[in-house]
């Protein structure tokens, strides 16, 4: 893996100031959650720092990278710019930062949508992205509180809130977003065993 100092430097120059500050916030919150829920702290730290590494590119650039990297895009991801930075970001993390750990790469790849059967690290990055100290939206404080007591419940609440927001904006919902919600809800309600 590329030296952490170097990664910091690249992100600082490639991202807008506020996005870089957000990345540091996600890193810090991810480390706190990893300690609390006994997840690998170093992985949480790296994934948190790098998760938005492709956020500085516009749609055309992201589509270019996707083609260059041989990423096969589904219809929804192709049309919704906000989904592209996650899949391209995971590939950039691998190729440019030489991060090889699949757990870290998947946490980056699924940080926007979530997915079915999210790993502990997936949930931590998804949630840290939502509740890091610079985030200021309605309901964030309740989510921060919930994140301290029940990671699964908090992740579910965050996914729910995201879906409501996507619907409000009349945008396409990715199937991974729906799978994340269903999967978390089944686990919370013990529906899987039935
Ligand atoms: O990159 P960030 O701004 O830190 O946050 P993010 O990567 O979690 O999410 C970016 C946006 O993507 C956010 O406004 C929610 C949105 N999003 C999440 N799932 C879906 C989605 N947008 C669409 N259209 N469809 C989804 O399934
Ligand atoms: Fe993101
Ligand atoms: Fe983010």
mmCIF file of N, CA and C in Angstrom, residues 101-176:
data_model
loop_
_atom_site.group_PDB
_atom_site.id
_atom_site.type_symbol
_atom_site.label_atom_id
_atom_site.label_comp_id
_atom_site.label_asym_id
_atom_site.label_seq_id
_atom_site.Cartn_x
_atom_site.Cartn_y
_atom_site.Cartn_z
ATOM 1 N N UNK A 101 -6.559 -5.055 0.285
ATOM 2 C CA UNK A 101 -7.492 -5.701 1.192
ATOM 3 C C UNK A 101 -8.934 -5.595 0.668
ATOM 4 N N UNK A 102 -9.541 -6.753 0.381
ATOM 5 C CA UNK A 102 -10.884 -6.756 -0.218
ATOM 6 C C UNK A 102 -11.944 -6.200 0.731
ATOM 7 N N UNK A 103 -11.726 -6.381 2.031
ATOM 8 C CA UNK A 103 -12.687 -5.841 3.014
ATOM 9 C C UNK A 103 -12.737 -4.314 2.937
ATOM 10 N N UNK A 104 -11.547 -3.729 2.822
ATOM 11 C CA UNK A 104 -11.468 -2.259 2.711
ATOM 12 C C UNK A 104 -12.071 -1.817 1.377
ATOM 13 N N UNK A 105 -11.699 -2.510 0.301
ATOM 14 C CA UNK A 105 -12.180 -2.122 -1.027
ATOM 15 C C UNK A 105 -13.704 -2.238 -1.116
ATOM 16 N N UNK A 106 -14.261 -3.275 -0.517
ATOM 17 C CA UNK A 106 -15.722 -3.426 -0.537
ATOM 18 C C UNK A 106 -16.416 -2.355 0.308
ATOM 19 N N UNK A 107 -15.815 -2.013 1.426
ATOM 20 C CA UNK A 107 -16.419 -0.961 2.263
ATOM 21 C C UNK A 107 -16.474 0.350 1.484
ATOM 22 N N UNK A 108 -15.456 0.591 0.652
ATOM 23 C CA UNK A 108 -15.453 1.790 -0.196
ATOM 24 C C UNK A 108 -16.497 1.638 -1.307
ATOM 25 N N UNK A 109 -16.472 0.476 -1.950
ATOM 26 C CA UNK A 109 -17.373 0.219 -3.098
ATOM 27 C C UNK A 109 -18.843 0.358 -2.695
ATOM 28 N N UNK A 110 -19.184 -0.070 -1.485
ATOM 29 C CA UNK A 110 -20.599 -0.071 -1.064
ATOM 30 C C UNK A 110 -20.920 1.031 -0.051
ATOM 31 N N UNK A 111 -20.041 2.050 0.045
ATOM 32 C CA UNK A 111 -20.285 3.057 1.096
ATOM 33 C C UNK A 111 -21.495 3.933 0.799
ATOM 34 N N UNK A 112 -21.908 4.029 -0.470
ATOM 35 C CA UNK A 112 -23.046 4.887 -0.808
ATOM 36 C C UNK A 112 -24.367 4.123 -0.763
ATOM 37 N N UNK A 113 -24.377 2.923 -1.313
ATOM 38 C CA UNK A 113 -25.629 2.157 -1.388
ATOM 39 C C UNK A 113 -25.832 1.223 -0.201
ATOM 40 N N UNK A 114 -24.721 0.707 0.381
ATOM 41 C CA UNK A 114 -24.854 -0.460 1.231
ATOM 42 C C UNK A 114 -25.072 -1.659 0.339
ATOM 43 N N UNK A 115 -25.364 -2.803 0.917
ATOM 44 C CA UNK A 115 -25.625 -4.032 0.148
ATOM 45 C C UNK A 115 -26.258 -5.059 1.072
ATOM 46 N N UNK A 116 -26.676 -6.179 0.512
ATOM 47 C CA UNK A 116 -27.190 -7.266 1.349
ATOM 48 C C UNK A 116 -26.042 -7.801 2.203
ATOM 49 N N UNK A 117 -26.363 -8.229 3.398
ATOM 50 C CA UNK A 117 -25.368 -8.845 4.287
ATOM 51 C C UNK A 117 -24.113 -7.991 4.470
ATOM 52 N N UNK A 118 -24.314 -6.753 4.806
ATOM 53 C CA UNK A 118 -23.170 -5.858 5.012
ATOM 54 C C UNK A 118 -22.265 -6.403 6.116
ATOM 55 N N UNK A 119 -20.953 -6.286 5.888
ATOM 56 C CA UNK A 119 -19.999 -6.702 6.915
ATOM 57 C C UNK A 119 -19.957 -5.618 7.996
ATOM 58 N N UNK A 120 -19.304 -5.958 9.104
ATOM 59 C CA UNK A 120 -19.139 -4.991 10.187
ATOM 60 C C UNK A 120 -18.441 -3.734 9.655
ATOM 61 N N UNK A 121 -17.413 -3.935 8.840
ATOM 62 C CA UNK A 121 -16.678 -2.784 8.288
ATOM 63 C C UNK A 121 -17.552 -1.974 7.323
ATOM 64 N N UNK A 122 -18.354 -2.659 6.500
ATOM 65 C CA UNK A 122 -19.294 -1.953 5.602
ATOM 66 C C UNK A 122 -20.194 -1.014 6.402
ATOM 67 N N UNK A 123 -20.756 -1.552 7.482
ATOM 68 C CA UNK A 123 -21.698 -0.764 8.296
ATOM 69 C C UNK A 123 -20.989 0.423 8.941
ATOM 70 N N UNK A 124 -19.792 0.180 9.412
ATOM 71 C CA UNK A 124 -19.045 1.245 10.091
ATOM 72 C C UNK A 124 -18.741 2.394 9.134
ATOM 73 N N UNK A 125 -18.333 2.073 7.923
ATOM 74 C CA UNK A 125 -18.002 3.136 6.957
ATOM 75 C C UNK A 125 -19.282 3.833 6.486
ATOM 76 N N UNK A 126 -20.322 3.058 6.222
ATOM 77 C CA UNK A 126 -21.605 3.637 5.798
ATOM 78 C C UNK A 126 -22.099 4.652 6.850
ATOM 79 N N UNK A 127 -22.034 4.227 8.092
ATOM 80 C CA UNK A 127 -22.551 5.058 9.179
ATOM 81 C C UNK A 127 -21.627 6.228 9.511
ATOM 82 N N UNK A 128 -20.331 5.969 9.520
ATOM 83 C CA UNK A 128 -19.367 7.043 9.806
ATOM 84 C C UNK A 128 -19.518 8.158 8.767
ATOM 85 N N UNK A 129 -19.777 7.770 7.524
ATOM 86 C CA UNK A 129 -19.995 8.725 6.440
ATOM 87 C C UNK A 129 -21.199 9.628 6.761
ATOM 88 N N UNK A 130 -22.168 9.043 7.414
ATOM 89 C CA UNK A 130 -23.408 9.735 7.750
ATOM 90 C C UNK A 130 -23.289 10.662 8.955
ATOM 91 N N UNK A 131 -22.569 10.217 9.959
ATOM 92 C CA UNK A 131 -22.637 10.912 11.259
ATOM 93 C C UNK A 131 -21.349 11.628 11.652
ATOM 94 N N UNK A 132 -20.338 11.641 10.769
ATOM 95 C CA UNK A 132 -19.066 12.298 11.150
ATOM 96 C C UNK A 132 -19.350 13.739 11.587
ATOM 97 N N UNK A 133 -18.464 14.313 12.406
ATOM 98 C CA UNK A 133 -18.767 15.573 13.092
ATOM 99 C C UNK A 133 -19.172 16.742 12.189
ATOM 100 N N UNK A 134 -18.756 16.735 10.921
ATOM 101 C CA UNK A 134 -19.086 17.870 10.044
ATOM 102 C C UNK A 134 -20.477 17.770 9.420
ATOM 103 N N UNK A 135 -21.147 16.625 9.583
ATOM 104 C CA UNK A 135 -22.485 16.448 9.003
ATOM 105 C C UNK A 135 -23.514 17.219 9.811
ATOM 106 N N UNK A 136 -24.365 17.934 9.101
ATOM 107 C CA UNK A 136 -25.387 18.733 9.793
ATOM 108 C C UNK A 136 -26.713 18.582 9.067
ATOM 109 N N UNK A 137 -27.444 17.533 9.272
ATOM 110 C CA UNK A 137 -28.780 17.444 8.698
ATOM 111 C C UNK A 137 -29.729 17.058 9.815
ATOM 112 N N UNK A 138 -30.994 17.228 9.526
ATOM 113 C CA UNK A 138 -31.985 16.935 10.551
ATOM 114 C C UNK A 138 -31.948 15.462 10.907
ATOM 115 N N UNK A 139 -31.898 15.160 12.168
ATOM 116 C CA UNK A 139 -31.917 13.773 12.599
ATOM 117 C C UNK A 139 -30.533 13.193 12.824
ATOM 118 N N UNK A 140 -29.486 13.966 12.524
ATOM 119 C CA UNK A 140 -28.134 13.401 12.645
ATOM 120 C C UNK A 140 -27.788 13.107 14.104
ATOM 121 N N UNK A 141 -28.298 13.928 15.011
ATOM 122 C CA UNK A 141 -27.973 13.716 16.422
ATOM 123 C C UNK A 141 -28.586 12.409 16.947
ATOM 124 N N UNK A 142 -29.801 12.130 16.523
ATOM 125 C CA UNK A 142 -30.445 10.871 16.922
ATOM 126 C C UNK A 142 -29.654 9.683 16.377
ATOM 127 N N UNK A 143 -29.161 9.818 15.162
ATOM 128 C CA UNK A 143 -28.362 8.741 14.570
ATOM 129 C C UNK A 143 -27.045 8.551 15.319
ATOM 130 N N UNK A 144 -26.436 9.661 15.721
ATOM 131 C CA UNK A 144 -25.178 9.568 16.489
ATOM 132 C C UNK A 144 -25.421 8.821 17.802
ATOM 133 N N UNK A 145 -26.519 9.130 18.447
ATOM 134 C CA UNK A 145 -26.859 8.443 19.697
ATOM 135 C C UNK A 145 -27.091 6.965 19.453
ATOM 136 N N UNK A 146 -27.864 6.662 18.413
ATOM 137 C CA UNK A 146 -28.178 5.264 18.108
ATOM 138 C C UNK A 146 -26.911 4.479 17.764
ATOM 139 N N UNK A 147 -25.973 5.154 17.076
ATOM 140 C CA UNK A 147 -24.726 4.500 16.668
ATOM 141 C C UNK A 147 -23.902 4.067 17.881
ATOM 142 N N UNK A 148 -24.101 4.742 19.005
ATOM 143 C CA UNK A 148 -23.353 4.390 20.211
ATOM 144 C C UNK A 148 -23.914 3.136 20.871
ATOM 145 N N UNK A 149 -25.196 2.849 20.633
ATOM 146 C CA UNK A 149 -25.796 1.719 21.348
ATOM 147 C C UNK A 149 -26.107 0.522 20.451
ATOM 148 N N UNK A 150 -26.414 0.767 19.163
ATOM 149 C CA UNK A 150 -26.797 -0.354 18.295
ATOM 150 C C UNK A 150 -26.426 -0.046 16.842
ATOM 151 N N UNK A 151 -25.333 -0.644 16.410
ATOM 152 C CA UNK A 151 -24.805 -0.350 15.069
ATOM 153 C C UNK A 151 -25.787 -0.755 13.972
ATOM 154 N N UNK A 152 -26.422 -1.925 14.126
ATOM 155 C CA UNK A 152 -27.331 -2.414 13.087
ATOM 156 C C UNK A 152 -28.555 -1.515 12.969
ATOM 157 N N UNK A 153 -29.099 -1.154 14.123
ATOM 158 C CA UNK A 153 -30.271 -0.282 14.141
ATOM 159 C C UNK A 153 -29.936 1.074 13.522
ATOM 160 N N UNK A 154 -28.781 1.600 13.891
ATOM 161 C CA UNK A 154 -28.373 2.909 13.368
ATOM 162 C C UNK A 154 -28.158 2.839 11.854
ATOM 163 N N UNK A 155 -27.545 1.770 11.385
ATOM 164 C CA UNK A 155 -27.317 1.639 9.941
ATOM 165 C C UNK A 155 -28.656 1.540 9.224
ATOM 166 N N UNK A 156 -29.568 0.788 9.794
ATOM 167 C CA UNK A 156 -30.905 0.666 9.207
ATOM 168 C C UNK A 156 -31.586 2.032 9.121
ATOM 169 N N UNK A 157 -31.513 2.787 10.204
ATOM 170 C CA UNK A 157 -32.131 4.119 10.210
ATOM 171 C C UNK A 157 -31.521 5.021 9.133
ATOM 172 N N UNK A 158 -30.203 4.914 8.963
ATOM 173 C CA UNK A 158 -29.516 5.738 7.959
ATOM 174 C C UNK A 158 -29.948 5.336 6.543
ATOM 175 N N UNK A 159 -30.052 4.028 6.300
ATOM 176 C CA UNK A 159 -30.491 3.561 4.977
ATOM 177 C C UNK A 159 -31.924 4.022 4.705
ATOM 178 N N UNK A 160 -32.765 3.899 5.715
ATOM 179 C CA UNK A 160 -34.160 4.336 5.585
ATOM 180 C C UNK A 160 -34.244 5.811 5.217
ATOM 181 N N UNK A 161 -33.474 6.595 5.923
ATOM 182 C CA UNK A 161 -33.480 8.040 5.701
ATOM 183 C C UNK A 161 -32.984 8.364 4.286
ATOM 184 N N UNK A 162 -31.988 7.611 3.844
ATOM 185 C CA UNK A 162 -31.439 7.810 2.496
ATOM 186 C C UNK A 162 -32.498 7.490 1.448
ATOM 187 N N UNK A 163 -33.198 6.389 1.625
ATOM 188 C CA UNK A 163 -34.217 5.986 0.650
ATOM 189 C C UNK A 163 -35.335 7.029 0.594
ATOM 190 N N UNK A 164 -35.739 7.517 1.757
ATOM 191 C CA UNK A 164 -36.775 8.557 1.786
ATOM 192 C C UNK A 164 -36.318 9.790 1.006
ATOM 193 N N UNK A 165 -35.060 10.126 1.172
ATOM 194 C CA UNK A 165 -34.481 11.301 0.499
ATOM 195 C C UNK A 165 -34.416 11.080 -1.020
ATOM 196 N N UNK A 166 -34.049 9.874 -1.441
ATOM 197 C CA UNK A 166 -33.970 9.564 -2.881
ATOM 198 C C UNK A 166 -35.372 9.664 -3.507
ATOM 199 N N UNK A 167 -36.349 9.146 -2.794
ATOM 200 C CA UNK A 167 -37.730 9.202 -3.301
ATOM 201 C C UNK A 167 -38.185 10.658 -3.408
ATOM 202 N N UNK A 168 -37.888 11.427 -2.352
ATOM 203 C CA UNK A 168 -38.252 12.845 -2.340
ATOM 204 C C UNK A 168 -37.660 13.577 -3.544
ATOM 205 N N UNK A 169 -36.471 13.169 -3.951
ATOM 206 C CA UNK A 169 -35.794 13.810 -5.089
ATOM 207 C C UNK A 169 -36.176 13.195 -6.433
ATOM 208 N N UNK A 170 -37.074 12.219 -6.404
ATOM 209 C CA UNK A 170 -37.481 11.517 -7.629
ATOM 210 C C UNK A 170 -36.308 10.894 -8.368
ATOM 211 N N UNK A 171 -35.395 10.300 -7.625
ATOM 212 C CA UNK A 171 -34.242 9.672 -8.264
ATOM 213 C C UNK A 171 -34.394 8.160 -8.271
ATOM 214 N N UNK A 172 -33.517 7.503 -8.993
ATOM 215 C CA UNK A 172 -33.551 6.041 -9.081
ATOM 216 C C UNK A 172 -32.957 5.422 -7.819
ATOM 217 N N UNK A 173 -33.591 4.396 -7.318
ATOM 218 C CA UNK A 173 -33.054 3.678 -6.156
ATOM 219 C C UNK A 173 -32.271 2.474 -6.672
ATOM 220 N N UNK A 174 -31.040 2.358 -6.246
ATOM 221 C CA UNK A 174 -30.216 1.228 -6.672
ATOM 222 C C UNK A 174 -30.663 -0.047 -5.956
ATOM 223 N N UNK A 175 -30.540 -1.177 -6.645
ATOM 224 C CA UNK A 175 -30.992 -2.431 -6.009
ATOM 225 C C UNK A 175 -30.170 -2.779 -4.771
ATOM 226 N N UNK A 176 -28.899 -2.336 -4.718
ATOM 227 C CA UNK A 176 -28.103 -2.589 -3.509
ATOM 228 C C UNK A 176 -28.635 -1.798 -2.311
#
